Amino acid sequence: MAVAVAGLAAGALLVTGLAAEAGSASAAGSAGLKTLAEAKGRYFGTALTQSNLSVPALTAVAAAQFDMVTPGNEMKWDTTEPSNGSYNFAPGDQIVSYAQSIGAKVRGHNLVWHSQLPSWVSSLPTAQVQAAMEAHITTEATHYKGKVYSWDVVNEPFNEDGTLRQDAFYAAMGSGYIADALRTAHAADPGAKLYLNDYNIEGENAKSDAMYNLVSSLKAQGVPIDGVGLESHFILGQVPSTLQANMQRFAALGVNVAVTELDDRIQLPASSANLSQQASDYAAVVNACLTVTGCVGVSQWGVGDADSWIPGTFSGYGAATMYDNNYQPKPAYSAVVTALGGSTSSPSASASASASPSPSASATGSAGACKVADVVNAWNTGLTENITLTNTGSTTISGWSLGFTLPAGQTVTSAWNTTITPASGTVTGVNLSYNGTLAPGAATTIGFQATHTGNAAAPAAFTLNGRSCTAG
Ligand code: XIL
């Protein structure tokens, strides 16, 4: 069965599609990765960056599939404290509010890392590094107190041979910087789960042995440590056979483990055999996590192949995620659904139905100062809808409210980049603090998730500040 797509004019087609779909798609599979994972006591997450939030096809998948969000870059030191004592939490805040809008939690990433570290830190006299590190941790963890599920307190501390990286923190404090960072983070936000996160520690090897010994020693000293993040940037066909045993040995120390940045890179172009292998790789990772009681969840690094850091970092490689460049689910998606106990009979209905902008206009009045493109992705009982509104007028809009009528049976359950009231019938979406100003030509994308009872069509018309919008 093909995808369920609804533009403003495609509602009838959509409803027909859904009727046919309902028989074949299992409710579980259609519910998305997060619902399946939650039924197993786990979460399923993704990394998101600020620019991702304005891609409707991406956010439709994010809202439907993921209940954990890791900011891709927005909470790193170079963004949050670009110069000594001067903090910028706006980008991270935007990711947090988006995550909240889709009912997702946040993995804070990260407080201390040798990379994406502003040069002012590495140029400090060593005697000043500890105070700078503690101030950074305290300020950032306090800012996000109560808003993050966990923190990657120290990111990537190890070399491949299991020695500690000789970065500015190690140079200033020796190995004790890690315990100090954990204690400082705990003091600032006692409710956050505190993690050490690294790559190439997924299987049993010298590097994961070193992490194991470190965690063991931290636990013995009573240092607050709650979990180990296995980044899991895999190469096709190379998921370590010791992944589950390795997770298990960490769990036996009394810490959680999480798969924090999963991707599985393929040498391009990817063949269909490659995509099948990737499906088994993804399933192996999810199965390992489900088998180990202390594994709390799996997060992919980016929603789709178009968002992945892989092509920019590993030349010649790509296609590393569960969604292709157009946010269509790949075989890995079906394999993960199956691993989570769902049905793969109709993955496209549950994932990102093909997201095409509405083909038809819905203008009910003369051309207004606004244009609305509306994309619905629906499954048998629910839908996500992303609405891009553009200021087509010649004056800046300062504050907006978008009026529309939800088709009968639709009830909004969450919204992003807007607040929608009431939940059904004729509703109004109003801007949030960061997207209320629209210069001429500027656009913003908002959206919502809703339940429906069979009619998943888009609203027939929109008004912006009382004026009818054109579609497009
Ligand atoms: C990556 C981001 O995805 C890129 O946008 C950025 O240019 C570099 O960092 N390990 C981590 C992540 O812990 O923070 C990295 O993210 C990927 C590797």
CSV table of C-alpha atoms and ligand atoms in Angstrom, one decimal:
chain,number,residue,atom,x,y,z
A,1,MET,CA,0.0,0.0,0.0
A,2,ALA,CA,1.4,3.3,-0.9
A,3,VAL,CA,1.7,6.2,1.4
A,4,ALA,CA,-1.1,8.2,2.8
A,5,VAL,CA,-0.7,11.8,1.7
A,6,ALA,CA,-3.1,14.6,2.2
A,7,GLY,CA,-2.8,18.0,0.9
A,8,LEU,CA,-5.7,20.3,1.1
A,9,ALA,CA,-7.1,18.8,-2.1
A,10,ALA,CA,-6.0,15.2,-1.4
A,11,GLY,CA,-8.2,14.6,1.6
A,12,ALA,CA,-10.6,12.3,-0.2
A,13,LEU,CA,-7.7,10.2,-1.6
A,14,LEU,CA,-6.3,10.0,1.9
A,15,VAL,CA,-9.4,8.7,3.5
A,16,THR,CA,-9.7,6.0,0.8
A,17,GLY,CA,-6.1,5.1,1.4
A,18,LEU,CA,-6.6,4.9,5.1
A,19,ALA,CA,-9.6,2.6,4.8
A,20,ALA,CA,-7.6,0.2,2.8
A,21,GLU,CA,-4.7,0.6,5.2
A,22,ALA,CA,-6.5,-0.1,8.4
A,23,GLY,CA,-6.7,-3.8,7.7
A,24,SER,CA,-3.1,-4.4,7.0
A,25,ALA,CA,-1.2,-2.0,9.2
A,26,SER,CA,-1.0,-3.1,12.8
A,27,ALA,CA,-1.9,-0.5,15.3
A,28,ALA,CA,1.4,-1.1,17.0
A,29,GLY,CA,3.5,-0.5,13.8
A,30,SER,CA,1.4,2.5,12.9
A,31,ALA,CA,2.0,4.0,16.3
A,32,GLY,CA,5.6,4.8,15.6
A,33,LEU,CA,8.9,3.8,17.1
A,34,LYS,CA,8.3,5.7,20.4
A,35,THR,CA,5.1,3.9,21.2
A,36,LEU,CA,6.6,0.6,20.5
A,37,ALA,CA,9.7,1.4,22.5
A,38,GLU,CA,7.6,2.7,25.4
A,39,ALA,CA,5.7,-0.5,25.5
A,40,LYS,CA,9.1,-2.2,26.2
A,41,GLY,CA,10.1,0.4,28.8
A,42,ARG,CA,12.5,2.1,26.5
A,43,TYR,CA,12.6,5.4,24.5
A,44,PHE,CA,13.5,6.0,20.9
A,45,GLY,CA,15.2,9.2,20.1
A,46,THR,CA,16.9,11.3,17.5
A,47,ALA,CA,19.3,14.2,17.3
A,48,LEU,CA,17.8,17.4,16.0
A,49,THR,CA,19.5,20.7,15.1
A,50,GLN,CA,17.9,24.1,14.9
A,51,SER,CA,17.7,24.1,11.1
A,52,ASN,CA,15.9,20.7,11.2
A,53,LEU,CA,13.0,22.4,12.9
A,54,SER,CA,12.0,24.2,9.7
A,55,VAL,CA,11.8,21.1,7.5
A,56,PRO,CA,8.2,20.0,7.6
A,57,ALA,CA,8.8,16.5,6.3
A,58,LEU,CA,11.4,16.0,9.0
A,59,THR,CA,9.4,17.3,11.9
A,60,ALA,CA,6.4,15.2,10.8
A,61,VAL,CA,8.6,12.1,11.3
A,62,ALA,CA,10.2,13.5,14.4
A,63,ALA,CA,6.8,14.1,16.0
A,64,ALA,CA,5.4,10.7,15.1
A,65,GLN,CA,8.4,8.5,15.8
A,66,PHE,CA,10.6,9.9,18.6
A,67,ASP,CA,10.1,10.6,22.3
A,68,MET,CA,13.7,11.6,23.1
A,69,VAL,CA,15.6,14.5,21.4
A,70,THR,CA,19.3,15.2,21.6
A,71,PRO,CA,20.4,18.7,20.4
A,72,GLY,CA,22.9,18.0,17.5
A,73,ASN,CA,25.1,21.0,18.3
A,74,GLU,CA,23.0,23.5,20.3
A,75,MET,CA,24.2,22.6,23.8
A,76,LYS,CA,27.9,22.3,23.1
A,77,TRP,CA,30.4,24.6,24.7
A,78,ASP,CA,31.1,26.6,21.5
A,79,THR,CA,27.5,27.5,21.2
A,80,THR,CA,26.6,28.0,24.9
A,81,GLU,CA,29.7,29.9,26.1
A,82,PRO,CA,31.5,31.2,23.1
A,83,SER,CA,33.5,33.6,25.2
A,84,ASN,CA,34.4,33.4,28.9
A,85,GLY,CA,31.4,34.0,31.1
A,86,SER,CA,29.1,35.0,28.2
A,87,TYR,CA,26.3,32.4,27.7
A,88,ASN,CA,23.9,31.8,24.8
A,89,PHE,CA,21.2,29.3,25.5
A,90,ALA,CA,18.7,30.4,22.8
A,91,PRO,CA,19.5,27.6,20.3
A,92,GLY,CA,19.4,24.9,23.0
A,93,ASP,CA,16.2,26.4,24.4
A,94,GLN,CA,14.6,26.2,20.9
A,95,ILE,CA,15.4,22.5,20.7
A,96,VAL,CA,14.0,22.0,24.3
A,97,SER,CA,10.7,23.7,23.5
A,98,TYR,CA,10.3,21.8,20.3
A,99,ALA,CA,11.0,18.5,22.1
A,100,GLN,CA,8.4,19.5,24.7
A,101,SER,CA,5.9,20.3,22.0
A,102,ILE,CA,6.1,16.8,20.6
A,103,GLY,CA,6.1,15.2,24.1
A,104,ALA,CA,9.7,14.2,23.9
A,105,LYS,CA,12.4,14.3,26.6
A,106,VAL,CA,15.8,15.7,26.1
A,107,ARG,CA,19.3,14.2,26.4
A,108,GLY,CA,21.5,17.2,27.2
A,109,HIS,CA,24.6,17.0,25.0
A,110,ASN,CA,27.2,17.9,26.2
A,111,LEU,CA,29.0,19.7,29.1
A,112,VAL,CA,32.7,18.9,28.7
A,113,TRP,CA,34.3,17.8,25.4
A,114,HIS,CA,37.6,18.3,23.7
A,115,SER,CA,35.8,19.2,20.4
A,116,GLN,CA,33.6,22.1,19.5
A,117,LEU,CA,35.4,23.7,22.4
A,118,PRO,CA,36.0,27.4,22.0
A,119,SER,CA,39.6,28.4,21.8
A,120,TRP,CA,39.4,30.6,24.8
A,121,VAL,CA,39.1,27.5,27.0
A,122,SER,CA,42.1,25.7,25.5
A,123,SER,CA,44.2,28.9,25.6
A,124,LEU,CA,43.5,29.4,29.4
A,125,PRO,CA,46.5,29.0,31.7
A,126,THR,CA,46.0,25.5,33.2
A,127,ALA,CA,45.5,27.0,36.6
A,128,GLN,CA,42.2,28.6,35.4
A,129,VAL,CA,40.7,25.6,33.5
A,130,GLN,CA,39.1,23.9,36.5
A,131,ALA,CA,37.2,27.0,37.5
A,132,ALA,CA,36.1,27.6,33.9
A,133,MET,CA,34.9,24.1,33.6
A,134,GLU,CA,33.0,24.1,36.8
A,135,ALA,CA,31.4,27.5,36.0
A,136,HIS,CA,30.4,26.2,32.6
A,137,ILE,CA,28.9,23.1,34.0
A,138,THR,CA,27.1,24.8,36.8
A,139,THR,CA,25.6,27.6,34.6
A,140,GLU,CA,24.5,25.3,31.8
A,141,ALA,CA,23.1,22.5,34.0
A,142,THR,CA,21.3,25.1,36.2
A,143,HIS,CA,19.8,26.7,33.1
A,144,TYR,CA,18.4,23.4,31.9
A,145,LYS,CA,17.6,22.1,35.4
A,146,GLY,CA,14.4,20.1,35.3
A,147,LYS,CA,14.3,20.2,31.5
A,148,VAL,CA,16.7,17.5,30.6
A,149,TYR,CA,16.4,13.8,31.2
A,150,SER,CA,20.1,13.3,31.2
A,151,TRP,CA,23.5,15.0,30.5
A,152,ASP,CA,26.4,13.7,28.6
A,153,VAL,CA,28.7,15.3,31.3
A,154,VAL,CA,32.0,14.3,29.7
A,155,ASN,CA,32.0,13.4,26.0
A,156,GLU,CA,34.6,11.2,24.3
A,157,PRO,CA,37.2,11.2,27.1
A,158,PHE,CA,39.2,8.2,25.8
A,159,ASN,CA,41.8,7.5,23.1
A,160,GLU,CA,41.4,4.3,21.2
A,161,ASP,CA,44.0,2.5,23.3
A,162,GLY,CA,42.1,3.3,26.5
A,163,THR,CA,44.3,6.1,27.7
A,164,LEU,CA,42.6,9.4,28.5
A,165,ARG,CA,42.7,12.1,25.9
A,166,GLN,CA,45.3,14.7,26.6
A,167,ASP,CA,42.9,17.6,26.3
A,168,ALA,CA,42.8,20.9,28.1
A,169,PHE,CA,40.9,19.4,31.0
A,170,TYR,CA,43.2,16.5,31.4
A,171,ALA,CA,46.2,18.8,31.2
A,172,ALA,CA,44.9,21.0,33.9
A,173,MET,CA,43.4,18.4,36.3
A,174,GLY,CA,44.6,15.0,35.3
A,175,SER,CA,42.1,12.1,35.3
A,176,GLY,CA,40.3,13.7,38.3
A,177,TYR,CA,38.5,16.2,35.9
A,178,ILE,CA,35.9,13.5,35.2
A,179,ALA,CA,34.8,13.0,38.8
A,180,ASP,CA,34.9,16.8,39.3
A,181,ALA,CA,32.7,17.3,36.3
A,182,LEU,CA,30.2,14.7,37.4
A,183,ARG,CA,30.0,16.1,40.9
A,184,THR,CA,29.6,19.6,39.6
A,185,ALA,CA,26.8,18.6,37.3
A,186,HIS,CA,25.0,16.7,40.1
A,187,ALA,CA,25.1,19.7,42.4
A,188,ALA,CA,23.5,21.8,39.7
A,189,ASP,CA,20.8,19.4,38.6
A,190,PRO,CA,20.4,16.5,41.0
A,191,GLY,CA,17.5,15.1,38.9
A,192,ALA,CA,19.4,14.6,35.7
A,193,LYS,CA,20.9,11.3,34.8
A,194,LEU,CA,24.6,11.8,34.4
A,195,TYR,CA,26.4,10.0,31.6
A,196,LEU,CA,29.9,9.5,30.1
A,197,ASN,CA,29.5,9.1,26.4
A,198,ASP,CA,32.0,7.8,23.8
A,199,TYR,CA,32.4,6.0,20.5
A,200,ASN,CA,34.1,2.7,19.8
A,201,ILE,CA,33.1,1.5,23.2
A,202,GLU,CA,30.1,-0.6,21.9
A,203,GLY,CA,32.0,-3.9,21.8
A,204,GLU,CA,34.5,-5.3,24.3
A,205,ASN,CA,37.9,-3.8,23.5
A,206,ALA,CA,40.7,-1.7,25.1
A,207,LYS,CA,38.6,1.5,24.9
A,208,SER,CA,35.5,0.0,26.5
A,209,ASP,CA,37.6,-1.8,29.1
A,210,ALA,CA,39.0,1.6,30.1
A,211,MET,CA,35.5,3.0,30.3
A,212,TYR,CA,34.4,0.0,32.3
A,213,ASN,CA,37.3,0.5,34.8
A,214,LEU,CA,36.7,4.2,35.0
A,215,VAL,CA,33.0,3.7,35.8
A,216,SER,CA,33.8,1.0,38.3
A,217,SER,CA,36.2,3.3,40.1
A,218,LEU,CA,33.8,6.2,40.0
A,219,LYS,CA,31.1,4.0,41.6
A,220,ALA,CA,33.5,2.8,44.2
A,221,GLN,CA,34.3,6.4,45.2
A,222,GLY,CA,30.6,7.4,45.3
A,223,VAL,CA,30.9,9.8,42.4
A,224,PRO,CA,27.5,10.5,40.8
A,225,ILE,CA,27.4,8.5,37.6
A,226,ASP,CA,24.2,7.1,36.2
A,227,GLY,CA,25.0,5.8,32.7
A,228,VAL,CA,27.3,5.1,29.9
A,229,GLY,CA,26.4,6.3,26.4
A,230,LEU,CA,27.5,4.1,23.5
A,231,GLU,CA,27.5,6.4,20.5
A,232,SER,CA,27.2,3.6,18.0
A,233,HIS,CA,28.4,5.2,14.8
A,234,PHE,CA,28.7,1.9,13.0
A,235,ILE,CA,30.1,0.9,9.6
A,236,LEU,CA,27.8,-1.4,7.6
A,237,GLY,CA,28.1,-5.0,8.8
A,238,GLN,CA,30.4,-4.2,11.7
A,239,VAL,CA,28.1,-4.1,14.7
A,240,PRO,CA,30.3,-5.8,17.3
A,241,SER,CA,29.2,-9.3,18.2
A,242,THR,CA,30.0,-8.4,21.9
A,243,LEU,CA,27.6,-5.4,22.0
A,244,GLN,CA,25.1,-7.1,24.2
A,245,ALA,CA,27.7,-8.6,26.5
A,246,ASN,CA,29.3,-5.2,26.8
A,247,MET,CA,26.1,-3.5,27.6
A,248,GLN,CA,25.5,-6.2,30.2
A,249,ARG,CA,28.8,-5.7,32.0
A,250,PHE,CA,28.2,-2.0,32.3
A,251,ALA,CA,24.7,-2.6,33.6
A,252,ALA,CA,26.2,-5.0,36.2
A,253,LEU,CA,28.2,-2.1,37.6
A,254,GLY,CA,24.9,-0.5,38.5
A,255,VAL,CA,24.7,2.1,35.7
A,256,ASN,CA,22.3,2.4,32.8
A,257,VAL,CA,23.5,2.2,29.2
A,258,ALA,CA,22.0,4.0,26.2
A,259,VAL,CA,22.7,3.9,22.5
A,260,THR,CA,23.1,7.6,22.0
A,261,GLU,CA,24.0,8.4,18.4
A,262,LEU,CA,23.2,5.4,16.3
A,263,ASP,CA,24.0,5.4,12.6
A,264,ASP,CA,25.3,2.8,10.2
A,265,ARG,CA,27.2,4.2,7.3
A,266,ILE,CA,27.3,2.7,3.9
A,267,GLN,CA,29.9,3.2,1.1
A,268,LEU,CA,27.9,5.1,-1.6
A,269,PRO,CA,26.0,4.3,-3.7
A,270,ALA,CA,24.1,2.0,-1.4
A,271,SER,CA,22.8,-1.2,-3.0
A,272,SER,CA,19.7,-3.0,-2.0
A,273,ALA,CA,21.9,-5.7,-0.4
A,274,ASN,CA,23.5,-2.9,1.6
A,275,LEU,CA,20.1,-1.7,2.8
A,276,SER,CA,19.2,-5.2,3.9
A,277,GLN,CA,22.5,-5.6,5.8
A,278,GLN,CA,21.7,-2.2,7.4
A,279,ALA,CA,18.3,-3.5,8.5
A,280,SER,CA,20.0,-6.4,10.3
A,281,ASP,CA,22.5,-4.1,11.8
A,282,TYR,CA,19.8,-1.8,13.2
A,283,ALA,CA,17.8,-4.8,14.5
A,284,ALA,CA,20.9,-6.2,16.2
A,285,VAL,CA,21.4,-2.9,18.1
A,286,VAL,CA,17.7,-2.6,19.2
A,287,ASN,CA,17.6,-6.3,20.2
A,288,ALA,CA,20.7,-5.9,22.3
A,289,CYS,CA,19.1,-3.0,24.1
A,290,LEU,CA,15.9,-4.8,24.6
A,291,THR,CA,17.7,-7.8,26.1
A,292,VAL,CA,19.7,-5.8,28.6
A,293,THR,CA,17.5,-4.5,31.4
A,294,GLY,CA,19.7,-1.5,32.1
A,295,CYS,CA,19.6,-0.3,28.5
A,296,VAL,CA,17.1,2.6,28.6
A,297,GLY,CA,16.8,3.5,25.0
A,298,VAL,CA,18.2,4.1,21.5
A,299,SER,CA,18.7,7.4,19.8
A,300,GLN,CA,19.6,7.8,16.1
A,301,TRP,CA,21.9,10.6,15.1
A,302,GLY,CA,19.6,12.7,12.9
A,303,VAL,CA,16.2,11.9,11.5
A,304,GLY,CA,17.1,11.0,7.9
A,305,ASP,CA,20.0,10.5,5.5
A,306,ALA,CA,19.6,14.1,4.5
A,307,ASP,CA,20.4,15.3,8.0
A,308,SER,CA,23.2,12.9,8.8
A,309,TRP,CA,26.7,14.2,9.7
A,310,ILE,CA,28.2,11.1,8.0
A,311,PRO,CA,28.7,12.4,4.4
A,312,GLY,CA,30.4,15.5,5.6
A,313,THR,CA,32.7,13.6,7.9
A,314,PHE,CA,33.4,10.2,6.3
A,315,SER,CA,34.1,10.8,2.6
A,316,GLY,CA,32.3,8.5,0.3
A,317,TYR,CA,29.9,7.2,3.0
A,318,GLY,CA,26.3,8.0,3.7
A,319,ALA,CA,22.8,6.5,3.8
A,320,ALA,CA,23.4,5.8,7.5
A,321,THR,CA,19.9,6.3,9.0
A,322,MET,CA,16.5,4.7,8.9
A,323,TYR,CA,15.0,7.3,6.6
A,324,ASP,CA,16.1,8.2,3.1
A,325,ASN,CA,16.7,11.7,1.8
A,326,ASN,CA,13.0,12.2,1.3
A,327,TYR,CA,12.0,10.9,4.8
A,328,GLN,CA,10.8,7.6,3.4
A,329,PRO,CA,11.5,4.7,5.8
A,330,LYS,CA,14.2,2.3,4.6
A,331,PRO,CA,14.4,-1.4,5.4
A,332,ALA,CA,16.2,-0.5,8.7
A,333,TYR,CA,13.0,1.2,9.9
A,334,SER,CA,10.9,-1.9,9.3
A,335,ALA,CA,13.6,-4.1,11.0
A,336,VAL,CA,13.5,-1.8,14.0
A,337,VAL,CA,9.7,-1.9,14.2
A,338,THR,CA,9.8,-5.7,14.1
A,339,ALA,CA,12.5,-5.8,16.7
A,340,LEU,CA,10.3,-3.6,18.9
A,341,GLY,CA,7.4,-6.0,18.5
A,342,GLY,CA,5.5,-4.1,15.9
A,343,SER,CA,4.3,-5.0,12.4
A,344,THR,CA,6.2,-4.3,9.3
A,345,SER,CA,3.3,-5.0,7.0
A,346,SER,CA,2.9,-1.4,6.1
A,347,PRO,CA,5.8,0.7,7.3
A,348,SER,CA,5.1,3.6,5.1
A,349,ALA,CA,1.8,4.2,6.7
A,350,SER,CA,3.4,4.5,10.1
A,351,ALA,CA,6.4,6.4,9.2
A,352,SER,CA,6.5,9.5,7.1
A,353,ALA,CA,3.9,9.3,4.5
A,354,SER,CA,5.3,11.0,1.5
A,355,ALA,CA,5.2,14.6,2.4
A,356,SER,CA,4.2,16.7,-0.6
A,357,PRO,CA,3.1,20.2,-0.2
A,358,SER,CA,-0.5,20.9,-0.8
A,359,PRO,CA,-1.2,21.1,-4.6
A,360,SER,CA,-4.3,23.2,-4.4
A,361,ALA,CA,-5.2,26.6,-3.2
A,362,SER,CA,-7.6,27.1,-0.5
A,363,ALA,CA,-8.0,30.8,-0.7
A,364,THR,CA,-11.4,31.9,0.3
A,365,GLY,CA,-10.9,35.5,-0.2
A,366,SER,CA,-8.8,37.8,-2.2
A,367,ALA,CA,-5.1,37.3,-2.0
A,368,GLY,CA,-4.1,38.1,1.5
A,369,ALA,CA,-0.8,38.9,3.2
A,370,CYS,CA,-0.2,35.2,3.8
A,371,LYS,CA,0.4,32.0,2.1
A,372,VAL,CA,0.0,28.6,3.7
A,373,ALA,CA,1.5,25.2,2.7
A,374,ASP,CA,0.0,22.4,4.6
A,375,VAL,CA,1.3,18.8,4.8
A,376,VAL,CA,-0.6,16.0,6.5
A,377,ASN,CA,1.0,12.6,7.4
A,378,ALA,CA,-1.6,10.3,8.6
A,379,TRP,CA,-2.0,6.8,10.0
A,380,ASN,CA,-5.2,4.9,10.9
A,381,THR,CA,-6.0,6.9,14.1
A,382,GLY,CA,-3.7,9.8,14.1
A,383,LEU,CA,-2.0,12.4,12.0
A,384,THR,CA,0.7,15.0,12.1
A,385,GLU,CA,0.3,18.2,10.2
A,386,ASN,CA,3.0,20.8,9.3
A,387,ILE,CA,1.9,24.2,8.2
A,388,THR,CA,4.3,26.7,6.7
A,389,LEU,CA,3.1,30.2,6.7
A,390,THR,CA,4.7,32.9,4.6
A,391,ASN,CA,4.3,36.6,4.9
A,392,THR,CA,3.5,37.6,1.3
A,393,GLY,CA,2.7,41.2,2.2
A,394,SER,CA,5.1,44.1,2.2
A,395,THR,CA,5.1,44.9,5.9
A,396,THR,CA,6.5,42.9,8.8
A,397,ILE,CA,4.0,40.9,10.8
A,398,SER,CA,4.6,41.3,14.5
A,399,GLY,CA,2.7,38.6,16.3
A,400,TRP,CA,0.2,36.4,14.5
A,401,SER,CA,-2.7,34.1,15.1
A,402,LEU,CA,-3.7,31.5,12.5
A,403,GLY,CA,-7.3,30.5,12.4
A,404,PHE,CA,-8.6,27.3,10.9
A,405,THR,CA,-11.3,24.7,11.4
A,406,LEU,CA,-10.3,21.1,12.1
A,407,PRO,CA,-12.4,18.5,10.2
A,408,ALA,CA,-14.9,16.7,12.4
A,409,GLY,CA,-13.3,14.0,14.6
A,410,GLN,CA,-9.8,15.6,14.8
A,411,THR,CA,-8.5,16.5,18.2
A,412,VAL,CA,-5.1,18.2,18.7
A,413,THR,CA,-2.9,16.4,21.2
A,414,SER,CA,0.3,18.4,20.9
A,415,ALA,CA,1.6,21.3,18.8
A,416,TRP,CA,5.0,22.7,18.0
A,417,ASN,CA,6.2,26.2,17.3
A,418,THR,CA,2.7,27.4,18.2
A,419,THR,CA,0.0,27.1,20.8
A,420,ILE,CA,-3.3,25.8,19.5
A,421,THR,CA,-6.6,26.4,21.3
A,422,PRO,CA,-9.1,24.8,21.7
A,423,ALA,CA,-8.2,21.2,20.7
A,424,SER,CA,-11.0,20.7,18.1
A,425,GLY,CA,-13.4,22.6,16.0
A,426,THR,CA,-12.5,26.1,15.0
A,427,VAL,CA,-9.1,26.7,16.5
A,428,THR,CA,-6.4,29.4,16.7
A,429,GLY,CA,-2.7,28.9,16.6
A,430,VAL,CA,-0.6,31.7,18.0
A,431,ASN,CA,3.0,32.4,17.6
A,432,LEU,CA,5.6,31.6,20.3
A,433,SER,CA,8.3,34.1,21.4
A,434,TYR,CA,10.7,33.2,18.7
A,435,ASN,CA,8.5,33.0,15.6
A,436,GLY,CA,6.1,36.0,16.0
A,437,THR,CA,8.0,38.3,13.7
A,438,LEU,CA,7.7,37.6,10.0
A,439,ALA,CA,9.5,40.0,7.7
A,440,PRO,CA,8.1,40.3,4.2
A,441,GLY,CA,8.8,37.0,2.4
A,442,ALA,CA,9.7,35.3,5.7
A,443,ALA,CA,8.2,31.9,6.6
A,444,THR,CA,7.7,29.9,9.7
A,445,THR,CA,6.7,26.3,10.1
A,446,ILE,CA,4.3,25.2,12.8
A,447,GLY,CA,2.5,22.0,13.3
A,448,PHE,CA,0.5,19.7,15.4
A,449,GLN,CA,-0.3,16.1,16.1
A,450,ALA,CA,-4.0,15.0,16.3
A,451,THR,CA,-6.1,12.0,16.7
A,452,HIS,CA,-8.8,11.4,14.1
A,453,THR,CA,-11.8,9.1,13.6
A,454,GLY,CA,-11.5,8.5,9.9
A,455,ASN,CA,-11.2,12.0,8.4
A,456,ALA,CA,-7.6,13.0,8.2
A,457,ALA,CA,-8.1,15.8,5.8
A,458,ALA,CA,-6.4,19.2,6.2
A,459,PRO,CA,-8.4,22.2,7.1
A,460,ALA,CA,-10.1,23.8,4.1
A,461,ALA,CA,-8.9,27.3,4.8
A,462,PHE,CA,-6.6,29.5,7.0
A,463,THR,CA,-6.7,33.1,8.1
A,464,LEU,CA,-3.7,35.0,9.5
A,465,ASN,CA,-4.6,37.8,11.8
A,466,GLY,CA,-8.1,37.6,10.3
A,467,ARG,CA,-7.1,37.7,6.6
A,468,SER,CA,-7.5,34.8,4.3
A,469,CYS,CA,-4.4,33.1,3.2
A,470,THR,CA,-3.6,31.6,-0.2
A,471,ALA,CA,-2.3,28.1,-0.4
A,472,GLY,CA,1.0,27.2,-1.9
B,1,XIL,C1,28.5,16.1,15.3
B,1,XIL,C2,27.4,16.9,14.7
B,1,XIL,O1,26.4,16.0,14.2
B,1,XIL,C3,27.9,17.8,13.6
B,1,XIL,O2,26.9,18.6,13.1
B,1,XIL,C4,29.1,18.6,14.0
B,1,XIL,O3,29.7,19.3,13.0
B,1,XIL,C5,30.1,17.7,14.7
B,1,XIL,O4,29.5,16.9,15.7
B,1,XIL,N1,30.0,12.4,18.4
B,1,XIL,C6,29.3,13.3,19.2
B,1,XIL,C7,28.4,14.3,18.5
B,1,XIL,O5,29.2,13.2,20.4
B,1,XIL,O6,28.3,15.5,19.2
B,1,XIL,C8,28.9,14.6,17.1
B,1,XIL,O7,28.0,15.4,16.4
B,1,XIL,C9,29.1,13.3,16.3
B,1,XIL,C10,30.2,12.5,17.0
